[in-house]
XYZ file of C-alpha atoms in Angstrom:
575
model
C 0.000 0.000 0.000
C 1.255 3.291 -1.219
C 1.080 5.759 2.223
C -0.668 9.135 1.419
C 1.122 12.120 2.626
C -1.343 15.054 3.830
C -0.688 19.115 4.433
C -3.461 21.093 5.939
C -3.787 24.631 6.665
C -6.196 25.117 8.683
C -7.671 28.776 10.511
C -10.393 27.967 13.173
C -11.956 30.828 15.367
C -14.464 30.800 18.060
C -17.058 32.453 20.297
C -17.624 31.042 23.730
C -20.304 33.056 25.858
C -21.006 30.865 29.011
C -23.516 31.788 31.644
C -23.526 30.034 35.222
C -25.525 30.018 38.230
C -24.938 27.840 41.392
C -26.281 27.364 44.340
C -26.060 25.334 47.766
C -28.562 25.298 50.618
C -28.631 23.014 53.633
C -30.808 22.325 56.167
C -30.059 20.755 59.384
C -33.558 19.481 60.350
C -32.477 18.120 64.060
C -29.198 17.342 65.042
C -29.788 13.554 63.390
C -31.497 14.640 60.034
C -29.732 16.935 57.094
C -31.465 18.089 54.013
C -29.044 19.515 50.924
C -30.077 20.765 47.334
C -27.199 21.361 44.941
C -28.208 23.068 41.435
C -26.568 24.562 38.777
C -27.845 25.971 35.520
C -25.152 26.795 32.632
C -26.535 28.601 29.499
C -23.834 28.249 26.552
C -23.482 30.130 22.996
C -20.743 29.033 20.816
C -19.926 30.524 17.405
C -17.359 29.371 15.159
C -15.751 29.478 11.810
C -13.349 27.759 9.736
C -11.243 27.774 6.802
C -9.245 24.470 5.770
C -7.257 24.080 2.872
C -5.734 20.514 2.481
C -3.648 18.831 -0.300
C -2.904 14.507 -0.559
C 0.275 13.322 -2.552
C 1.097 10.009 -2.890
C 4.632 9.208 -4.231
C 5.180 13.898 -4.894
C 2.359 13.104 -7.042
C -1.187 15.440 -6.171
C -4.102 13.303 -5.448
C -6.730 15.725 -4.196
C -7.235 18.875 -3.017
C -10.047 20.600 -1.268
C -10.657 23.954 0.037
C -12.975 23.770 3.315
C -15.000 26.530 4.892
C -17.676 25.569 7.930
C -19.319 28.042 9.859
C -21.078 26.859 13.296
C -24.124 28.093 15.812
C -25.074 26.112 18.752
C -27.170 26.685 21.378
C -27.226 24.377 24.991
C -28.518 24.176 28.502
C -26.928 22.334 31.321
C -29.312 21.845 34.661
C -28.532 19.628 37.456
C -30.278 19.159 40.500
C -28.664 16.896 43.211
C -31.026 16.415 46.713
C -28.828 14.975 49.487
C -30.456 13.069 52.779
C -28.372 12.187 55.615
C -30.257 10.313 58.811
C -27.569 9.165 61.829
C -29.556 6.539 64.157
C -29.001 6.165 67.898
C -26.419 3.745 67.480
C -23.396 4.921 66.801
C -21.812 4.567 63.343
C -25.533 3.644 61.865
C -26.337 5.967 59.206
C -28.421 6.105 55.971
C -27.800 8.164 53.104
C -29.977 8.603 49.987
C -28.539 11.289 46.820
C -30.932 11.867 43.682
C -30.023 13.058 40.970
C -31.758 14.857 37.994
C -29.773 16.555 34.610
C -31.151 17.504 31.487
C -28.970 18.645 28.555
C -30.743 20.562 25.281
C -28.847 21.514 22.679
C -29.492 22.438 18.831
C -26.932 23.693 16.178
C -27.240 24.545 12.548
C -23.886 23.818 10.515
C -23.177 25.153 7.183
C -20.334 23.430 4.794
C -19.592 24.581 1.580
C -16.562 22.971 0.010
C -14.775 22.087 -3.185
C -12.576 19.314 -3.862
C -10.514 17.938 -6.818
C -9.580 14.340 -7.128
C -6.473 14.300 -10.071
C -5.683 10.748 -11.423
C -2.599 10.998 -14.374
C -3.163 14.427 -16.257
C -7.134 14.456 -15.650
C -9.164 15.711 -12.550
C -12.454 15.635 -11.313
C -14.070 17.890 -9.306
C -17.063 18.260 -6.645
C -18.712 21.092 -5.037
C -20.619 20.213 -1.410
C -22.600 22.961 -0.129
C -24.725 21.897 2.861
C -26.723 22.941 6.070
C -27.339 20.467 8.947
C -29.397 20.987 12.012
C -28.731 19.148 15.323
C -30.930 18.706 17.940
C -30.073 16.679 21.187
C -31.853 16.264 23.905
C -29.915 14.554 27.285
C -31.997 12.769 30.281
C -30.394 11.712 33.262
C -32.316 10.820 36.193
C -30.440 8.571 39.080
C -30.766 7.457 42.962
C -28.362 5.833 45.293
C -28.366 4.556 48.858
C -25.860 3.830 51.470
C -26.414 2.602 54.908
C -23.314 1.781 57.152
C -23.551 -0.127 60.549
C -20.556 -0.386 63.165
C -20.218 -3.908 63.629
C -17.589 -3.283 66.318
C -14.977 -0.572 67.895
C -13.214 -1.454 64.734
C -15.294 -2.482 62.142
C -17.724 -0.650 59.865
C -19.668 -2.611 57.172
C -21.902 -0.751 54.434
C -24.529 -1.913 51.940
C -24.948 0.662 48.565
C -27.303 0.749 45.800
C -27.890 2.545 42.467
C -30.113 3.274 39.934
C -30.207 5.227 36.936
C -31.321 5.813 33.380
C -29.656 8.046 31.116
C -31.397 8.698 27.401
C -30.095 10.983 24.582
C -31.731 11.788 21.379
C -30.197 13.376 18.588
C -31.951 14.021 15.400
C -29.182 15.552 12.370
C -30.687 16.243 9.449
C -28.562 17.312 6.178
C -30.244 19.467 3.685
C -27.820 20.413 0.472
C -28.679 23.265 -1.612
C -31.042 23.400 -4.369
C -30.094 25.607 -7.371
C -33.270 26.078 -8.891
C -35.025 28.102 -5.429
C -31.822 28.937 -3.786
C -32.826 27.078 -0.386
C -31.257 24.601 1.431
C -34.067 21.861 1.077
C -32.584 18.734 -0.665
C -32.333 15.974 2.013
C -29.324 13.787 2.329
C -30.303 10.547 3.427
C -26.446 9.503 3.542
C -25.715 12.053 6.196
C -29.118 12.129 8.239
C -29.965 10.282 11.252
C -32.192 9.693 14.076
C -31.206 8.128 16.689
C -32.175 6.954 20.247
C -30.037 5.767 23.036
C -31.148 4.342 26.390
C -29.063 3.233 29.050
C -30.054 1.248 32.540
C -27.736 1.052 34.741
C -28.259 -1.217 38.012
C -25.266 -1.691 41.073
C -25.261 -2.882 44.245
C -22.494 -4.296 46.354
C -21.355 -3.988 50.052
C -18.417 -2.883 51.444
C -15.737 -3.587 54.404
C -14.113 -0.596 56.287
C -11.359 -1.502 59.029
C -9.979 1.035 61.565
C -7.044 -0.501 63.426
C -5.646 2.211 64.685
C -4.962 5.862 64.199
C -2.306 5.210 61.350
C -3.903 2.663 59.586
C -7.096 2.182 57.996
C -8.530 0.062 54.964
C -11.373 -1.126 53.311
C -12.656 -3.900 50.912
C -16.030 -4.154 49.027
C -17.581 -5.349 45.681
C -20.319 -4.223 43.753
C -22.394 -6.115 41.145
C -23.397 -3.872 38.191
C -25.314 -4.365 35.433
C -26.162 -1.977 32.221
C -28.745 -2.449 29.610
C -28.041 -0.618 26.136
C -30.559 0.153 23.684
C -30.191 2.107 20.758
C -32.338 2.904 17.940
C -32.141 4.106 14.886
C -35.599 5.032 13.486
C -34.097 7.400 9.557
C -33.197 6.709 7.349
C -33.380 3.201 8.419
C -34.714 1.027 11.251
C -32.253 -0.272 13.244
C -32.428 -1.760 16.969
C -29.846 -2.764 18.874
C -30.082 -3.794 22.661
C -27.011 -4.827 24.710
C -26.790 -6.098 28.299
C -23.345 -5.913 30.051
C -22.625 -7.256 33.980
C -19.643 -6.378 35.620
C -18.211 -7.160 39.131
C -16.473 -3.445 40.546
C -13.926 -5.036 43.597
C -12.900 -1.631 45.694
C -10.004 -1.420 47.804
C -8.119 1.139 49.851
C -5.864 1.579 52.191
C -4.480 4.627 53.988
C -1.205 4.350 56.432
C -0.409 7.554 58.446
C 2.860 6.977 60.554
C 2.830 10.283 61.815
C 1.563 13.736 61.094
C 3.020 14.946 58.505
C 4.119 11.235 57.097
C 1.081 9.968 54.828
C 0.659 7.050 52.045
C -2.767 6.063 50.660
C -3.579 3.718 47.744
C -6.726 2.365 46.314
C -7.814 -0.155 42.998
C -11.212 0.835 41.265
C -12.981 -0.508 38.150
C -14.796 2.325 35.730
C -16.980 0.912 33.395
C -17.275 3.517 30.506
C -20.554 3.526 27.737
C -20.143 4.260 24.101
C -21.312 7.741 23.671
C -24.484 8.597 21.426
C -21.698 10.315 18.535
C -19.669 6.750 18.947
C -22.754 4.576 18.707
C -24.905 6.823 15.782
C -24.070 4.997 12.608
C -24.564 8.404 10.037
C -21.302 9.957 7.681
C -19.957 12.665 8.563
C -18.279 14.792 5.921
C -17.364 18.286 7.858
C -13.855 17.361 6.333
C -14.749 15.224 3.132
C -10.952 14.003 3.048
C -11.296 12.685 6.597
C -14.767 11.042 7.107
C -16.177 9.618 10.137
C -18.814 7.307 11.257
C -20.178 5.986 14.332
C -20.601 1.944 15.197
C -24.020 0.431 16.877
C -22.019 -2.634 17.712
C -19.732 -0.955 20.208
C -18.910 -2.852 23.670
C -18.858 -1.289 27.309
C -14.959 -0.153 27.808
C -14.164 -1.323 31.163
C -10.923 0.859 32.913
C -9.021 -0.855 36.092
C -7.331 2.263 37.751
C -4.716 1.467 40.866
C -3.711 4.608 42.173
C -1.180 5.650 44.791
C 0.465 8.469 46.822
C 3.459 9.029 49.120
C 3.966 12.350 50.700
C 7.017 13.382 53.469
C 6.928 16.736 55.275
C 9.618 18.062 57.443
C 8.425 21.286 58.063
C 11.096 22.763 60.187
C 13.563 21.806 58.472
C 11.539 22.996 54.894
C 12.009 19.640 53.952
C 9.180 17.859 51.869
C 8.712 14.642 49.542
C 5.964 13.306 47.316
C 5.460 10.317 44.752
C 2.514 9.572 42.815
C 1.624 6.852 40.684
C -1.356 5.998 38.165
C -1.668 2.792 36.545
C -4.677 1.953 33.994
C -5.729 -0.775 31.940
C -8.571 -0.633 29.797
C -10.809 -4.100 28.108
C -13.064 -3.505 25.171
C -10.650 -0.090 24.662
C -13.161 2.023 22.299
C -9.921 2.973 19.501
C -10.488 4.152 15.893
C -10.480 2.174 12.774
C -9.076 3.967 10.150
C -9.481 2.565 6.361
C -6.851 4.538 3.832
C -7.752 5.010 -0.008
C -3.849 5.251 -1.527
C -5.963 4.641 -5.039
C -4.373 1.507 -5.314
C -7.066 -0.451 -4.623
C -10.973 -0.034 -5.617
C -12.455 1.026 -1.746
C -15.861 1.920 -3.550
C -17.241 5.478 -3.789
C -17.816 6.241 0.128
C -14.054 7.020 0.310
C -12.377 9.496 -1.889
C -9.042 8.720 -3.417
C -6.768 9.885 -0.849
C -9.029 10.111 1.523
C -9.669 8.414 4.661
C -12.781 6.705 7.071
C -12.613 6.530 10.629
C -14.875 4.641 12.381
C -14.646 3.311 16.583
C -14.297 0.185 17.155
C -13.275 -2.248 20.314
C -9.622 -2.831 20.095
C -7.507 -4.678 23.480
C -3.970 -3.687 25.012
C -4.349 -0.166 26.241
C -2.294 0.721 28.708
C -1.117 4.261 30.548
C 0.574 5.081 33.670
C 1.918 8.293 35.478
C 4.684 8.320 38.061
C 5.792 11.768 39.249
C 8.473 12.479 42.206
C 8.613 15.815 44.006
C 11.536 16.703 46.347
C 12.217 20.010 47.927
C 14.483 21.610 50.768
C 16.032 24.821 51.690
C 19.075 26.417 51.067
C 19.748 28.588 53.982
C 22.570 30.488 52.820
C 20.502 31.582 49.728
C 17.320 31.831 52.266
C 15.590 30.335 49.389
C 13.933 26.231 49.089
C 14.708 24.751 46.072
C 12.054 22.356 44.419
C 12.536 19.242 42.094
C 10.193 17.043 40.324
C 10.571 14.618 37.448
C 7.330 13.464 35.707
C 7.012 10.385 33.805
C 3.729 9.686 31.324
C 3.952 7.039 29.101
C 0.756 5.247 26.962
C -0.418 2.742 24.558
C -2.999 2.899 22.343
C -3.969 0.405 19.942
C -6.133 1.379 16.462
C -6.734 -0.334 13.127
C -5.399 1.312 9.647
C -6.777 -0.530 7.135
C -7.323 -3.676 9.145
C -3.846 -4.074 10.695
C -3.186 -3.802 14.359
C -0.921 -0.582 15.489
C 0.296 0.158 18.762
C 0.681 3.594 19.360
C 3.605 4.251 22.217
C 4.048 7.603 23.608
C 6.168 8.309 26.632
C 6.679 11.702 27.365
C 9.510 12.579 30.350
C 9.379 16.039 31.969
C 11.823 17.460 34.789
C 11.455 21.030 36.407
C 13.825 22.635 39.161
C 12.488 25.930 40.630
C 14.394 28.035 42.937
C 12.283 29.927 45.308
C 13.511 32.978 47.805
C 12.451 33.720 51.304
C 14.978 36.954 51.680
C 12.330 39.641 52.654
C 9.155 41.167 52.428
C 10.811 43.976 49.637
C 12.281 41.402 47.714
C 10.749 38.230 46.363
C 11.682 35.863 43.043
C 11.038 32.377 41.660
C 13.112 31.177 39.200
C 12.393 27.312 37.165
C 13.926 25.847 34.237
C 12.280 22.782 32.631
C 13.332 20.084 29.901
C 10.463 17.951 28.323
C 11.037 15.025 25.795
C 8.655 12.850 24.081
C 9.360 9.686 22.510
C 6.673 8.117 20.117
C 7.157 4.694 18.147
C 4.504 2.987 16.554
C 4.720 -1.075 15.705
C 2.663 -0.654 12.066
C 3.437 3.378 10.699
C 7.421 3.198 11.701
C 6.968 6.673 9.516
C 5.218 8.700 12.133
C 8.016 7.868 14.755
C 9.758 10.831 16.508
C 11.674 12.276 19.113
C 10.234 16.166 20.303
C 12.354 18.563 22.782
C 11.002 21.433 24.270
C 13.459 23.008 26.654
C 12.566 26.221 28.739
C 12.393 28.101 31.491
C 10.224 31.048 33.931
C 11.554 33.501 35.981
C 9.418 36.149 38.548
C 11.024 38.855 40.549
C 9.181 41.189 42.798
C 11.723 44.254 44.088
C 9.762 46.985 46.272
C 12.055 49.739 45.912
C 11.015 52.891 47.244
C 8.536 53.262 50.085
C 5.270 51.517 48.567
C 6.647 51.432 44.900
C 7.453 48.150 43.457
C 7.987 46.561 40.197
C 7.606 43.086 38.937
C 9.067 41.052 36.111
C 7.647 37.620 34.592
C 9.797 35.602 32.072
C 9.400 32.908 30.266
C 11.272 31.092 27.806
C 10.533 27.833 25.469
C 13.131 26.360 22.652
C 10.612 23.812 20.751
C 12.962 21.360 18.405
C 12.368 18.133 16.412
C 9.037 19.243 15.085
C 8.024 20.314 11.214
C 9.465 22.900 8.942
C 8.586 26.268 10.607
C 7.324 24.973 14.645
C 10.837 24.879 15.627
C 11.203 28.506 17.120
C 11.651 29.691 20.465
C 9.148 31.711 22.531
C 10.481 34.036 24.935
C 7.874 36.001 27.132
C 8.207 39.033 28.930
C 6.054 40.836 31.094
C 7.168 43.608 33.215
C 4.821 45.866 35.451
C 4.700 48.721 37.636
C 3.012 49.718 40.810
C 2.353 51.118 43.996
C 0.330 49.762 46.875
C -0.886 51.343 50.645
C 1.290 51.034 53.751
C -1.293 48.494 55.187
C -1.934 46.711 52.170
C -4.851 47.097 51.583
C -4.990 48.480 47.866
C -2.382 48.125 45.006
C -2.430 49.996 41.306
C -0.199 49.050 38.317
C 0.696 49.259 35.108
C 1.301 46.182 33.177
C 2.368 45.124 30.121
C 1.782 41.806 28.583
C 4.222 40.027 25.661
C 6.188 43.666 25.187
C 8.434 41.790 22.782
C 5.160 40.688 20.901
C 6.768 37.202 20.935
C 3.878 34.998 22.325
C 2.893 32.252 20.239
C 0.980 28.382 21.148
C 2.638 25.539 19.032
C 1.570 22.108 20.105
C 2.079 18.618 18.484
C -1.298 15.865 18.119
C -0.340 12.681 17.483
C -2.846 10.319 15.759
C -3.190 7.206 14.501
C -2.527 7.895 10.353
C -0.674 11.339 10.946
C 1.258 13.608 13.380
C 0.108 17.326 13.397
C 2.022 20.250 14.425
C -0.339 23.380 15.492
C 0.539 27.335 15.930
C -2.694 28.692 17.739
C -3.131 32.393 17.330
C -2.857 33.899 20.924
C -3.624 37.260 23.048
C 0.032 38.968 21.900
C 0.945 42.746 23.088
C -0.976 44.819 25.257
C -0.740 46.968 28.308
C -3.530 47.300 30.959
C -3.243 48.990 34.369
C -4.753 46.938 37.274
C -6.291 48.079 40.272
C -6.867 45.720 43.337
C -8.681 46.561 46.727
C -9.063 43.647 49.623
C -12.894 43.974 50.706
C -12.149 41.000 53.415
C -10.618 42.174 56.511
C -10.087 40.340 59.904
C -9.397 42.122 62.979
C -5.583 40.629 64.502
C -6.400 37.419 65.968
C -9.952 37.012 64.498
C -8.613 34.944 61.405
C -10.250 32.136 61.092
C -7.789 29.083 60.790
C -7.592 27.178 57.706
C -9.519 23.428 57.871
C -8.147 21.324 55.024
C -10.998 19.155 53.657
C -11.391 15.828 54.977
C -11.758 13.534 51.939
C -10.571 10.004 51.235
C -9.841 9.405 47.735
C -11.018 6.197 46.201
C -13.112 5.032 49.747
């Protein structure tokens, strides 16, 4: 197979107004009974535009070309109501709990696409025009309950029984309407790029868990759950199509927290996250938004499941400004939901869906992913400097399977990043933080050996804070990145510089300042995506120049000695 070689240009702007409201009441009924109602209601606009141009050569030869311009209006509501009832019975460590849960999600969007592309084969060409509008229209249901009662079997042991319920349906109806010529409207249905679909999911679990306090330092706890989800989806246009799916899975929890002394600390706990194909994954329509890279969903799709075992170390001397901390992530995934991809080189007849050049991506269920994070953080002071200096190396590394045209590709990414930061404690006039930073990324694949490559991006950040005359101060930000082993024009270097200055009251309790952001009008966002059939570099247009002068007043005042203390909140991750 002959392996297409792809550039895009591509310019995509957008117009994110979000609107949010929250809220929180509680109600303490008697000292045994609490009442809690959490909403929040998000309104969203988004407007967007883009421009693509992309060209496919196979062997320096032109295969196609098409220009690309899409212009986007959605509209979507986000409400969720969560009711919280907590009852504590006379006997100690006998509780009930019961949480609902309500969320509806309405969205519509009208999408316009008008493109052209040209297909060449020898000296002749062919070309097609696609001008389209599609409406979207989804409409998410999610209604759930739970239950938890824990009983204190003895001084040491606590046992608790859980159960949950909940249904979740989406319908989307996209209907594509190409233009008609003859009385300029947008009425001409496209069966090959409309759908209707329906997706319900039932989700039942209940399981019973273990919790074992043996002393101050150490605490654990064991349970398992029992879960099962039922999966229908339907497909009522352009064609009928049912497809119901039952999945059962057994969710073990375990955790275990060790605290040798106060500021010594190491918790760990193993979880299983059963994860639903999506209604987009599951909805079996083309989508041609970039007719050189088509997609389509799959109603056959199988629950992912994800085993997680997480862990954490931390080591605090803080007299001595000594301090330690490891963490480590480990995940697994069966039934991983990957991407299928099937590549027309035009060396073999593919049919008419795909283009010659092009490509069709569809999910499918695809075994041996794998990630993990480890990450170590040391720090300690350096008294003749009167500063602490901080290290911490960071470790991600992944692998994702996929299909390109039928053959299995393992996708292996490990990306190493290591940071030192210097940071002062000299006095209240003169403050500064200086880090420098190396990261390196390493990806090999086992089927496109082509798309391996090795990416450096060294750099560095620097703040200094020098008050220098009575109130008058002046601070400088710096930053500087060195991106290398990327495309023709990525590998530049960014260096940032912000500089400001101020003056602020003898008690603190205003500031003003003028500030300047980017004065070398340097800024720039270049970022590498790695995919299964391609690697693309981006350069994101960014806020550049501008100055601004900032005022700040502090509102909250405490008298001296009426600060409230800080309380850390008291959470146990993964129990």
């Amino acid at each position: 197979m002959l392996e297409p070689h792809w550039l895009l240009q591509f310019h995509f702007y957008i117009n994110f107004h979000p609107h949010r409201i929250n809220g929180r009441l509680e109600y303490n009924i008697d000292t045994n009974n609490k009442l809690v109602y959490i909403p929040a209601f998000t309104l969203q606009n988004v407007n967007s535009l883009s421009n693509l141009f992309a060209q496919t050569r196979i062997q320096d030869s032109l295969v196609n070309q098409s220009t690309n311009n899409a212009d986007g209006e959605n509209e979507g509501i986000r409400f969720n109501n969560r009711l919280i009832y907590q009852h504590r019975f006379k006997k100690p460590g006998s509780t009930i709990t019961l949480r609902g849960n309500a969320n509806f999600t309405p969205s519509n969007s009208l999408n316009s696409l008008n493109a052209e592309n040209i297909f060449y084969r020898n000296s002749l060409s062919d070309s097609s025009i696609i001008n389209q509008l599609g409406a979207d229209e989804q409409e998410g249901t999610t209604l759930s309950g739970d239950a938890a009662y824990t009983h204190l079997l003895n001084a040491k042991n606590q046992l608790e029984i859980n159960g949950e319920y909940s249904i979740n349906r989406n319908n989307r109806s996209y209907l594509v309407n190409s233009f008609n010529s003859l009385d300029q409207q947008f009425n001409l249905l496209d069966t090959a790029l409309s759908s209707k679909f329906n997706n319900v999911t039932r989700t039942i679990e209940g399981g019973l868990r273990i919790r074992h306090n043996e002393s101050k330092k150490l605490i654990y706890s064991y349970g398992l759950a029992v879960q099962q989800s039922t999966l229908s989806s339907e497909q009522t246009f352009p064609f009928a199509l049912n497809t119901p799916q039952t999945f059962y899975a057994l969710v073990p929890r375990l955790f275990v927290r060790y605290k040798p002394s106060r500021f010594k600390r190491f918790f760990a706990f193993y979880r299983i996250r059963p994860n639903i194909p999506s209604v987009l994954q599951l909805q079996e329509v083309l989508n041609n938004s970039n007719p050189l890279s088509l997609y389509r969903g799959n109603a056959n799709l199988k629950q992912q499941t994800n085993h997680f075992i997480v862990s954490r170390l931390s080591s605090i001397k803080p007299f001595e400004g000594k301090s330690f901390f490891t963490f480590f992530l480990f995940n697994a995934s069966n039934n991983y939901i990957g991407n299928s991809t099937t590549l027309n080189s035009g060396d073999s007849s593919l049919g008419s869906e795909i283009p010659r050049g092009g490509q069709l991506t569809e999910p499918v269920n695809l075994k041996g992913y794998l990630s993990g994070i480890v990450s170590l953080n040391k720090g300690f002071k350096l008294k003749k400097l009167k500063s602490n200096l901080n290290t911490s190396l960071r470790t991600n590394v992944s692998r994702t399977p996929s299909l390109i045209n039928d053959i299995l590709n393992y996708n292996r990414n490990y990306n190493l990043t290591l940071r030192v930061n210097l940071t002062s404690n000299i006095s209240k006039k003169v403050d500064f933080n200086i880090g420098a930073r190396i990261n390196q990324v390493f990806v090999s694949n086992s089927f496109q050996k082509e798309l391996d490559y090795n990416f450096t991006a060294p750099g560095g950040e620097a703040k200094l804070f020098y008050q220098f005359y009575n109130n008058w101060f002046m601070e400088l930000e710096t930053s500087y990145t060195l991106f290398q082993g990327l495309s023709d024009g990525f590998n530049q270097s960014v260096f940032l510089v912000n500089p400001s200055l101020g003056y602020r009251s003898k008690k603190n309790l205003w500031e003003i300042k003028l500030y300047g952001f980017d004065v070398l009008n340097q800024n720039q966002a270049i970022s590498r995506t790695v995919e299964q059939t391609y690697v693309e570099d981006v350069n994101s247009l960014v806020i550049q120049q501008y100055f601004m002068v900032k005022a700040l007043y502090n509102i909250k005042r405490f008298k001296k000695g009426s600060e409230p203390a800080y309380q850390p909140p008291k959470r146990r991750p993964g129990s």
